[in-house]
Coordinates of C-alpha atoms and ligand atoms in Angstrom, one line a residue:
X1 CA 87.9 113.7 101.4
X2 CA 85.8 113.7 104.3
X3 CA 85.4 116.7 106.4
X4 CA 83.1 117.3 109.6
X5 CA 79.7 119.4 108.8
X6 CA 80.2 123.2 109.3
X7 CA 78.9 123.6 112.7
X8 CA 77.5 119.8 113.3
X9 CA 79.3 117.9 115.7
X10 CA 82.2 120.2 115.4
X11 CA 83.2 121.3 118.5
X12 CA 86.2 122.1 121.6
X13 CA 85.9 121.3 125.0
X14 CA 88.5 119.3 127.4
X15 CA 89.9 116.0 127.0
X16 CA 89.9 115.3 130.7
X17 CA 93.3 116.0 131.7
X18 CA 92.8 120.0 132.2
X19 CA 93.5 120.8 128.7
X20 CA 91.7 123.7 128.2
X21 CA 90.8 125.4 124.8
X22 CA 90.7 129.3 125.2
X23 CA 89.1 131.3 122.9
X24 CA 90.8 131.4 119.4
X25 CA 89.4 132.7 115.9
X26 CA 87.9 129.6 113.5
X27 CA 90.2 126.8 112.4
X28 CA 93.2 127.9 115.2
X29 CA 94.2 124.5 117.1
X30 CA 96.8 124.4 119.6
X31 CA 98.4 121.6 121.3
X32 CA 96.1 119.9 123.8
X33 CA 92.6 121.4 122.1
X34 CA 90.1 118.6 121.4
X35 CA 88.0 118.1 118.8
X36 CA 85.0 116.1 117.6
X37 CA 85.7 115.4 113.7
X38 CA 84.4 113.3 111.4
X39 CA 87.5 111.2 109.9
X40 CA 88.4 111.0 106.3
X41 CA 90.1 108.9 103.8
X42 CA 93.6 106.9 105.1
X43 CA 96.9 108.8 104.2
X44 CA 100.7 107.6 103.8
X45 CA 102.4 107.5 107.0
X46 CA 99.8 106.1 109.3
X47 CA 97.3 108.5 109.8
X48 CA 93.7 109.3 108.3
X49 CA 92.9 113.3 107.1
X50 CA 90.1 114.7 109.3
X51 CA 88.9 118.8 108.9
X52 CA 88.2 121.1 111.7
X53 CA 86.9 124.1 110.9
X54 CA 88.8 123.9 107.4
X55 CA 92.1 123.0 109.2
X56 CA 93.4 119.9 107.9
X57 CA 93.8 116.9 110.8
X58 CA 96.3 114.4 110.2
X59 CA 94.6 111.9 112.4
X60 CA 96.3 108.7 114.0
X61 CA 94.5 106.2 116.2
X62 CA 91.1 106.3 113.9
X63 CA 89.3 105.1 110.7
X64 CA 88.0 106.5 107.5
X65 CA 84.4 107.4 108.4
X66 CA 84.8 107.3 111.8
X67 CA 83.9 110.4 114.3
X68 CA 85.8 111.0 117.2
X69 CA 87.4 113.3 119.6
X70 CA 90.8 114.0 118.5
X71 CA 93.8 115.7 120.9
X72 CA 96.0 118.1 118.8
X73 CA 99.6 116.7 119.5
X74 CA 101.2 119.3 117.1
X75 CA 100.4 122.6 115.8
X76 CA 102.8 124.9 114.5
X77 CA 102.4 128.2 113.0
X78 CA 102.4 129.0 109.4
X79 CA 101.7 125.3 108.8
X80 CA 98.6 124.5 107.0
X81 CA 98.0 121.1 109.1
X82 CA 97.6 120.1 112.5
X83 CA 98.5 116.4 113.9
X84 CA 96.3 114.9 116.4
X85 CA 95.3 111.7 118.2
X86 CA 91.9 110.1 118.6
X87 CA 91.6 109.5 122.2
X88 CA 87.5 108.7 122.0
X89 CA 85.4 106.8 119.4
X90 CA 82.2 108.3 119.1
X91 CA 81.2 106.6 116.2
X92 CA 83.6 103.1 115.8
X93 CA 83.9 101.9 112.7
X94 CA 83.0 98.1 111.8
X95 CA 86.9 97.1 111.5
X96 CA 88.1 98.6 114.7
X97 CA 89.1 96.3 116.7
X98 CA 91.0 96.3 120.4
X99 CA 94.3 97.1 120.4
X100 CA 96.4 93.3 121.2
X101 CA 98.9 95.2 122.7
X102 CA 98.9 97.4 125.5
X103 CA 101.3 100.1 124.9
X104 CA 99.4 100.6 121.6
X105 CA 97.8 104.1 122.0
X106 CA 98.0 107.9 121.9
X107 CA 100.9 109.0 123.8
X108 CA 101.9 105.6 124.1
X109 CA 104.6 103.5 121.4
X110 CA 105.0 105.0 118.2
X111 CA 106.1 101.6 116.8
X112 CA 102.8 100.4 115.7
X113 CA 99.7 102.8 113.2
X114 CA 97.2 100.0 112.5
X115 CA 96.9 97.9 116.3
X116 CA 93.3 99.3 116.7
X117 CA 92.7 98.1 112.6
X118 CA 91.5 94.3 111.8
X119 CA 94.4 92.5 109.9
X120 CA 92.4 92.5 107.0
X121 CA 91.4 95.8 106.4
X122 CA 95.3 96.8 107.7
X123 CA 96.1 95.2 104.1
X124 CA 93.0 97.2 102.3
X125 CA 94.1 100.7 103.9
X126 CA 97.6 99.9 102.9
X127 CA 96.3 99.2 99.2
X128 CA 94.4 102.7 99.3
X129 CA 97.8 104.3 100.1
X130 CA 99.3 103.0 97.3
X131 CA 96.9 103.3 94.3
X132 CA 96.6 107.3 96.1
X133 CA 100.2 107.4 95.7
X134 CA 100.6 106.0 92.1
X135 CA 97.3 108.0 91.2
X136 CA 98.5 111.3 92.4
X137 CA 102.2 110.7 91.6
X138 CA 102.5 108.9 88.3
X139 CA 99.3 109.9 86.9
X140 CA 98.4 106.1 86.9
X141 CA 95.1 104.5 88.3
X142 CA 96.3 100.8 89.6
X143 CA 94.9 98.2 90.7
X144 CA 96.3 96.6 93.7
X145 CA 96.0 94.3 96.6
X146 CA 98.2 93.5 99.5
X147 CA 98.9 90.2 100.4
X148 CA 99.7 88.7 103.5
X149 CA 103.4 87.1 103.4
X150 CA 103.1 84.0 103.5
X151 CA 102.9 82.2 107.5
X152 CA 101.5 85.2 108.5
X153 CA 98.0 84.7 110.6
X154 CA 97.3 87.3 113.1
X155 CA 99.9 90.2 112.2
X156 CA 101.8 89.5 115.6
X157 CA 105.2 87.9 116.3
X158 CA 107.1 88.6 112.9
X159 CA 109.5 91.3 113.8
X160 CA 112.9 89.3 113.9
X161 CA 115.7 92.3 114.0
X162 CA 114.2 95.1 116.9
X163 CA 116.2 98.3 117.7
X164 CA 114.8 99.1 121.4
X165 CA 115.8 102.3 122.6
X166 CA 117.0 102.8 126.3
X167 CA 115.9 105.5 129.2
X168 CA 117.9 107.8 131.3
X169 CA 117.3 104.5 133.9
X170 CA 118.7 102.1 131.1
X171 CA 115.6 100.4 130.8
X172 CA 115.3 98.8 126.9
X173 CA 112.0 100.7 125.8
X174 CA 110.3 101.7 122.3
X175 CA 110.0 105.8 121.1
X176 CA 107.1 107.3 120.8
X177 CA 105.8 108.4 118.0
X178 CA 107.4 112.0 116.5
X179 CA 109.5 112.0 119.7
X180 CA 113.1 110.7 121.4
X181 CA 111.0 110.1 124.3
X182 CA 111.3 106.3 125.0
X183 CA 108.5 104.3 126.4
X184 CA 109.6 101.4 128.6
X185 CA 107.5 98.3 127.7
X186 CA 107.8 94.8 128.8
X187 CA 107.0 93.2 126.1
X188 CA 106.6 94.1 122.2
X189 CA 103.6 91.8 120.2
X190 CA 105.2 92.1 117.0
X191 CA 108.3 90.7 117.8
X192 CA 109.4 87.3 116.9
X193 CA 109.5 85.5 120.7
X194 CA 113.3 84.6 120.0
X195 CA 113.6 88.5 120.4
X196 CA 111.8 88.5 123.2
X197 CA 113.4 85.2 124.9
X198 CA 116.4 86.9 124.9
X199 CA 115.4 88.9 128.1
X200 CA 116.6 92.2 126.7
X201 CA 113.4 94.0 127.7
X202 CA 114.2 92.8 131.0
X203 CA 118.2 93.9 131.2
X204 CA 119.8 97.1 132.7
X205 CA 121.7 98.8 129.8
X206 CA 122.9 101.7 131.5
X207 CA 125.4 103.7 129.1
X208 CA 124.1 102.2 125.9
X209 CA 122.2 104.3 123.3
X210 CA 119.7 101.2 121.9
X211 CA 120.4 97.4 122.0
X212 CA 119.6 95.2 119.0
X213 CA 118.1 92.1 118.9
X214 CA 118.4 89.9 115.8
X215 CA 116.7 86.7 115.2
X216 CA 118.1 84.9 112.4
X217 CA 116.4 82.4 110.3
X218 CA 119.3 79.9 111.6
X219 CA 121.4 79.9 115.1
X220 CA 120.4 81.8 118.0
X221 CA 119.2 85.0 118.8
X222 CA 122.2 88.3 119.0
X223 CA 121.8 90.7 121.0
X224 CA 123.7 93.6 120.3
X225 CA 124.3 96.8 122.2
X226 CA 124.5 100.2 120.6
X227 CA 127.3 101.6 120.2
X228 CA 129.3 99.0 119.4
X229 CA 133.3 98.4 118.7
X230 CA 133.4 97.4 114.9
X231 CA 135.1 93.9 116.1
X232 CA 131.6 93.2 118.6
X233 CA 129.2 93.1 115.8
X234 CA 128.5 89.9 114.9
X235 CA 127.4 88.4 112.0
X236 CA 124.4 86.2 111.9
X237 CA 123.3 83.7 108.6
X238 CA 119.9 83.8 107.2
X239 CA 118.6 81.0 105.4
X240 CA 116.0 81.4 102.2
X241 CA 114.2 78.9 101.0
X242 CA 112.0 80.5 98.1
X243 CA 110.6 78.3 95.5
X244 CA 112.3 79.5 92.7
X245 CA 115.5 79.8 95.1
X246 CA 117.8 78.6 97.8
X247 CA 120.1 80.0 99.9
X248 CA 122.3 81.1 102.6
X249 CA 123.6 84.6 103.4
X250 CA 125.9 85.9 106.2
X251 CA 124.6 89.2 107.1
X252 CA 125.8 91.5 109.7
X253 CA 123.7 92.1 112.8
X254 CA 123.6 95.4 112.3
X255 CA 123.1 95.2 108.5
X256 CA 120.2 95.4 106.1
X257 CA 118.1 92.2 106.2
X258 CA 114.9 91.8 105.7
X259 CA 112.6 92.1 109.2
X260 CA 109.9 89.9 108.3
X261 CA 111.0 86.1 108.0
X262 CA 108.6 85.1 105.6
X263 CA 109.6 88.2 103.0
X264 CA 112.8 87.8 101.2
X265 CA 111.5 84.5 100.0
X266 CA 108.8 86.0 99.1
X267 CA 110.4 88.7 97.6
X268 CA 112.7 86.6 95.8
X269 CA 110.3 84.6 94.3
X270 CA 108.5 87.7 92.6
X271 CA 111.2 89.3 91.4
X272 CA 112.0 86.0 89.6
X273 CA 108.5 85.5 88.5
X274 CA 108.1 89.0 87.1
X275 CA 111.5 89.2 85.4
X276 CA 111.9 85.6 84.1
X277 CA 115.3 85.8 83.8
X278 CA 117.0 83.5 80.7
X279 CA 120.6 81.5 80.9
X280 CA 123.2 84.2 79.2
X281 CA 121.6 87.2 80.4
X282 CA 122.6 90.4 81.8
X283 CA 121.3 91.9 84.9
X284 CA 121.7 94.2 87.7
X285 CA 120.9 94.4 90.9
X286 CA 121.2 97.9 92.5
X287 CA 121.2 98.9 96.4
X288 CA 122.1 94.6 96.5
X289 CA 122.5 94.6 99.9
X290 CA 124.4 91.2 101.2
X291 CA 123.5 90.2 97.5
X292 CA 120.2 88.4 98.0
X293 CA 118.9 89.3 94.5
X294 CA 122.1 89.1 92.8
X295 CA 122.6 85.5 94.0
X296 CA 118.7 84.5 92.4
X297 CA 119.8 86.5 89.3
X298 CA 123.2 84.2 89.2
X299 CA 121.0 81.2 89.1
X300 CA 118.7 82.1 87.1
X301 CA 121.2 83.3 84.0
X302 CA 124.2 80.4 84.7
X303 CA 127.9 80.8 84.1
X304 CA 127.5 82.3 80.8
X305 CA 125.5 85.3 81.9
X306 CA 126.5 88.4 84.4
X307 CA 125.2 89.7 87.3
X308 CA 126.9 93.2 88.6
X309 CA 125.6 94.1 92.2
X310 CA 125.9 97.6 93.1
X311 CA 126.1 98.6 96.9
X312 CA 127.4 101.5 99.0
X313 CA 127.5 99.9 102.4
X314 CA 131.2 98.2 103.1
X315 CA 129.9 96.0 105.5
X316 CA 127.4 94.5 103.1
X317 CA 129.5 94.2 100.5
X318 CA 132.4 92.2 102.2
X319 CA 129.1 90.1 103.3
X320 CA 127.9 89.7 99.6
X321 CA 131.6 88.8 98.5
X322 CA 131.4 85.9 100.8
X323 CA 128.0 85.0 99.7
X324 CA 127.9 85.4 95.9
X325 CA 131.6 83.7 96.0
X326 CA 130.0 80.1 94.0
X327 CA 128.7 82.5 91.2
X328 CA 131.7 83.3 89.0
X329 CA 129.1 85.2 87.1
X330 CA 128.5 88.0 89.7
X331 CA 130.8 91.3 90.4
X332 CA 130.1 93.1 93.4
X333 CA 130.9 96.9 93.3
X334 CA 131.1 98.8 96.4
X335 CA 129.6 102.0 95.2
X336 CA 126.7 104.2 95.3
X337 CA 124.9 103.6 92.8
X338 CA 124.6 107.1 91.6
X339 CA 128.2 107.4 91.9
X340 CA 128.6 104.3 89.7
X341 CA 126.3 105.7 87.0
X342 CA 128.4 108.9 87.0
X343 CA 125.3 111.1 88.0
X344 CA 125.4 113.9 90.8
X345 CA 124.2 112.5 94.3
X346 CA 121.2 114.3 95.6
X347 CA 121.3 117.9 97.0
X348 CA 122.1 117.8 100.6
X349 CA 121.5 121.0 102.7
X350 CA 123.5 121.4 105.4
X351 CA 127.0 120.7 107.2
X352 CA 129.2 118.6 104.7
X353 CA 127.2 119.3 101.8
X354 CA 129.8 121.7 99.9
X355 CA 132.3 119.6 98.8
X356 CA 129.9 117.7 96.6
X357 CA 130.1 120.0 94.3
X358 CA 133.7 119.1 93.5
X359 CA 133.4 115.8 92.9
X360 CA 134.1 114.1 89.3
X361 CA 131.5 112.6 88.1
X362 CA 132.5 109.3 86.4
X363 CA 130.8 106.5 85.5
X364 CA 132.1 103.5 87.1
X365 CA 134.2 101.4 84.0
X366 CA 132.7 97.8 85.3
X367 CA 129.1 99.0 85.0
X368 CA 128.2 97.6 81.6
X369 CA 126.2 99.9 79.3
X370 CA 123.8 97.9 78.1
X371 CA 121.3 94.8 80.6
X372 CA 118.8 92.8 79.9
X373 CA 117.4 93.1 83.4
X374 CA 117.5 95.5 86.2
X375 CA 116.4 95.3 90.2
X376 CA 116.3 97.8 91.8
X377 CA 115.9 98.0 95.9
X378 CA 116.6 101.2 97.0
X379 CA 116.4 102.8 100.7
X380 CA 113.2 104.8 101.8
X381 CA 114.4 107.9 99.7
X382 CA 113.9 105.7 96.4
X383 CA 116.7 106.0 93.0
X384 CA 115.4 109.4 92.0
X385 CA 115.5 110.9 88.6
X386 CA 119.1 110.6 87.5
X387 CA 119.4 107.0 88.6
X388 CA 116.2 106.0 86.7
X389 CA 117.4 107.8 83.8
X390 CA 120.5 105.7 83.8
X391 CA 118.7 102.5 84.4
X392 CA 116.5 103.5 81.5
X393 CA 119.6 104.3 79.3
X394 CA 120.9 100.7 80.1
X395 CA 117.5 99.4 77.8
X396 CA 116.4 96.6 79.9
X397 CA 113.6 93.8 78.9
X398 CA 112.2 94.7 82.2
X399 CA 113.1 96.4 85.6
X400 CA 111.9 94.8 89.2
X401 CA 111.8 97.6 91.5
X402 CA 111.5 96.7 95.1
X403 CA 110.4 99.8 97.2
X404 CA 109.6 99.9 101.0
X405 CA 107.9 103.4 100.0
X406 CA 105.0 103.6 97.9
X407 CA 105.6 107.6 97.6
X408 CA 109.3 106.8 96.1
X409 CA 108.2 104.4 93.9
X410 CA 105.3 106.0 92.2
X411 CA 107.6 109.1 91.9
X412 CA 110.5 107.3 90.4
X413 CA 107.6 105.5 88.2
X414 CA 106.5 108.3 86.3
X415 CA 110.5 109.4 85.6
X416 CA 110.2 105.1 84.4
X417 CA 107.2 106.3 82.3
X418 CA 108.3 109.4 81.1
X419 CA 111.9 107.3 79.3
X420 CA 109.3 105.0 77.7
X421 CA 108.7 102.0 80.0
X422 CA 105.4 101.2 81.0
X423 CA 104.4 99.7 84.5
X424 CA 103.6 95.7 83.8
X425 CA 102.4 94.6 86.9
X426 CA 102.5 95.8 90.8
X427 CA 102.5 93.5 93.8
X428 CA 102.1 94.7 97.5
X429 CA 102.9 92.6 100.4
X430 CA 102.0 92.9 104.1
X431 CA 105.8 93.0 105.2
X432 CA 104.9 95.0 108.3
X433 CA 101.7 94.3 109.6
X434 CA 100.4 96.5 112.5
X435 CA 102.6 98.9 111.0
X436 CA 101.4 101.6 108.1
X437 CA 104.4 100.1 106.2
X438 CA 103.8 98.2 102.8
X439 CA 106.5 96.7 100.6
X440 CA 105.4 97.0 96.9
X441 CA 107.4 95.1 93.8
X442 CA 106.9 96.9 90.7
X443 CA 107.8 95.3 87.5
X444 CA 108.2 97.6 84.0
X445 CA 108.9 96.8 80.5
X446 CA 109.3 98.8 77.4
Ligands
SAM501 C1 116.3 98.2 101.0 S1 118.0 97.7 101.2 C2 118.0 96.4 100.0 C3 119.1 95.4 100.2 C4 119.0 94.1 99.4 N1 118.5 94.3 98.0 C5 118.1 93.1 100.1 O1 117.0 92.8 99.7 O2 118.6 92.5 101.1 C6 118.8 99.0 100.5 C7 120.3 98.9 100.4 O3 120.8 100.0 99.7 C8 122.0 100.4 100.3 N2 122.2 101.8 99.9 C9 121.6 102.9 100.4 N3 122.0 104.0 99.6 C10 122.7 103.5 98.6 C11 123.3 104.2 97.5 N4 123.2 105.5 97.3 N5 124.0 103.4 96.6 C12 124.1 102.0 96.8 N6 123.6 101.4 97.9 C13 122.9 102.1 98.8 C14 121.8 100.1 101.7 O4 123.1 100.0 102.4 C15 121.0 98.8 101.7 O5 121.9 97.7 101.7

C-alpha cells in the first residue's frame, strides 16, 4: 500500500468552495477538509486506499499512483477510515482518461467508479480486486484476467434494464453515490439507446418512487413505474443464443435478468465449458432464477438425467415453470435454498428477526442427496457456510459458482476448500464496464 511521505506533499488547505480546515490534531479529517495524497493500490467497491497522516482514504475518482487533492465526503468518529473524492489531479496517471459522460464526477452520479479509467485498465483494476480478494480471503494466490463480454467495444451502451430514481419535481434522475439524493440527468452513457429511446429521462413521474426501463433482447422496450400493481408488471422474453445453447425465457420486468446483453450467453457458455456436463447426470442449479442454467443443464444431461432448480423468488419461479416446461427432466422448487438444505438462514438483526428462531429446519424431501454437478448463482451476499457445506455434502464432480461479488465468492471458496474441493479454474468477465462491478465464474472439483 501506498501512503503519502510524512510531511512531503501532505497537506490541508481549501477546495475552493469555502471549505475551510480549522486546526485539528494529526490524522483528524472532517467533512469538506482537502488533502494532497499520494494514492494507493485499487480496493473492492470502487475506490483506491490513499493515507493522510496515517488515516486511511478510501479514495474514488483517482488511480493507483496517482497524487491528488482529495475532499473528505465522510468522516465519522471512532471509525478508522475516512471517504473522500479526488477533485484535482496533480499528478494523472497514464490510463486516466476524460470522463465520456458528464454527470460522471465527485458529487455528481454514483452509478458509474471507473468513467475517468481507460476500458482496458477498468478490466486490470477489476482483476486486482479479485486475486486481493481470493489472496486475502481463501488464502489462494490466482491468476486471473477479465475479459471483455463479447460485442463489447467502448464500455458504453450495454445497460439494458435501468432503475432511474425520481426527484421531489418527478424528474427520472440517477442517486448519488452513498446518498438518496437523486441527480437529474438527461441522458445515461451506459445505457442501451432502447432505454434511452423510450423518453423516460424526459417524462414527468410525479408520485412514483423510480421507473424502470427494460430492454429485452426481443420486442420493445417496458417501461415500468415504481410502485407498481402486481397485474402492471409486465413480462418481457429474452432470447440467448450461446454456443453451446439456445433459448428463450420469459422474465418478468421487474425480475432478475442479466443487465448486460452479451453476458448470460456468455455465462452460459462457461458454465457448460467448465462443468462438461454428460447425458444421465445429476445437477443443480441453486438461486436459478427464471431457470437459465437449469434449462443448459437439461440439454446438456437429456431425458434420462435430472436437473432440480432451487429458487426463492415466486415470480421467477412461475417464469422458470413456463420456461423449463420442454424438459421433463427439470423440477423447479420454490425455496430458499438454505431452507431446502434444512440449514438455518443467516442471522438477521433487527425487526422480524425473532421468529427465525422457531422455524423447523427440514431438508426439502425433492432435493436429492447426492449430484454430479452443482451451479451455484447466488445474490451479492453469496451461499455462506452452511449452504456450501450442503453443496459439499451432495459430492459433486465439480461446482460452477457464478458470483457478482468477488468478496462472497472467495469467502464461500475457502469453506469449498476447507470440505476438500479445490478451485479448478476462475474466469472474470467485464459484465459492468464503467462500473467497479466484475462477474467471476469459479469452477471446483474434488
Ligand atoms: C444472481 S441471481 C441469478 C439468477 C439466475 N441464475 C440467472 O442467471 O438468471 C440470484 C437469484 O437468487 C434468488 N435468491 C436470492 N436469495 C435466495 C435464496 N436464499 N434462496 C433461493 N434463491 C434466492 C434471487 O431471487 C435471484 O433470482
Amino acid at each position: 500500500m501506498t501512503g503519502s511521505p510524512p510531511g512531503a506533499g501532505s497537506h490541508r488547505g481549501t477546495d475552493g468552495t469555502g471549505d475551510r480546515v480549522g486546526e485539528r490534531s494529526v490524522g483528524e479529517l472532517s467533512v469538506g477538509d482537502v488533502v494532497e495524497v499520494e494514492v494507493g493500490p485499487v480496493a473492492h467497491g470502487g475506490f483506491c486506499i490513499a493515507r493522510y497522516e496515517g488515516r486511511v482514504v478510501f479514495l474514488r475518482h483517482a488511480l493507483p499512483g496517482e497524487r491528488v487533492r482529495a475532499r473528505v465526503t465522510e468522516a465519522k468518529p471512532g471509525q478508522r477510515f475516512v471517504r473522500a473524492d479526488a477533485v484535482e489531479v496533480v499528478e494523472a496517471s497514464e490510463h486516466r482518461v476524460t470522463a465520456p459522460c458528464p454527470y460522471a464526477g465527485p458529487g455528481l452520479c454514483g452509478g458509474c467508479d471507473f468513467q475517468h479509467v481507460e476500458v482496458g485498465h477498468q478490466r486490470e483494476l477489476k482483476a486486482a480486486v479479485v486475486r486481493e480478494q481470493f489472496s486475502r480471503l481463501a488464502h489462494l494466490e490466482v491468476a486471473v484476467a477479465v475479459e471483455p463480454v463479447p460485442g463489447d467495444h467502448d464500455g458504453l451502451g450495454w445497460r439494458t434494464r435501468v432503475e432511474f430514481a425520481v426527484d421531489e419535481a418527478g424528474r427520472a434522475g440517477l442517486r448519488q453515490h452513498r446518498s438518496h439524493d437523486v441527480v437529474p440527468v438527461d441522458t445515461c452513457l451506459i445505457a442501451d439507446e432502447r432505454v434511452l429511446a423510450t423518453g423516460v429521462l424526459h417524462g414527468h413521474w410525479d408520485g412514483e418512487q423510480a421507473v424502470d426501463v427494460v430492454a429485452p433482447s426481443t420486442g420493445e422496450a417496458v417501461v415500468v413505474p415504481v410502485p407498481s400493481g402486481e397485474q402492471d408488471v409486465p413480462t418481457v422474453v429474452e432470447h440467448v443464443a450461446a454456443q453451446r445453447f439456445a433459448g428463450d425465457f420469459q422474465v418478468s420486468a421487474r425480475g432478475f435478468w442479466q443487465v448486460h446483453p452479451g453476458a448470460a450467453a456468455t455465462f452460459v457458455d462457461t458454465v457448460l465449458e467448465v462443468l462438461a456436463p454428460r447425458e444421465g447426470e445429476t445437477a443443480l442449479d441453486l438461486y436459478s432464477g427464471v431457470g437459465l442454467f437449469a434449462a443448459a443443464l437439461a440439454e446438456a444431461v437429456g431425458p434420462g438425467g435430472k436437473v432440480v432448480a432451487v429458487e426463492s423468488d415466486a415470480d421467477a419461479v412461475a417464469s422458470a415453470a413456463a420456461n423449463l416446461a420442454a424438459y421433463p427432466s427439470v423440477l423447479a422448487l420454490r425455496a430458499r435454498v438454505d431452507d431446502a438444505f434444512g440449514v438455518a438462514r443467516p442471522k438477521r438483526s433487527g425487526p422480524g428477526s425473532r421468529g427465525q428462531r422457531s422455524r423447523k429446519l427440514r431438508r426439502h424431501p425433492l432435493l436429492p442427496l447426492r449430484a454430479d454437478l452443482v451451479v451455484l448463482d447466488p445474490p451479492r451476499t453469496g451461499a455462506g457456510k452452511d449452504v456450501v457445506a450442503q453443496v459439499a455434502a451432495l459430492e459433486p464432480r465439480a461446482i460452477a459458482y457464478v458470483a457478482c461479488d468477488p468478496a462472497a465468492l472467495a469467502r464461500d471458496a475457502a469453506w469449498l476448500l476447507e470440505a476438500g474441493y479445490r478451485l479448478e479454474g476462475l474466469h472474470a468477465f467485464d459484465a459492468f464496464p464503467m462500473t467497479h462491478h466484475v462477474e467471476c465464474v469459479a469452477v471446483f472439483g474434488r
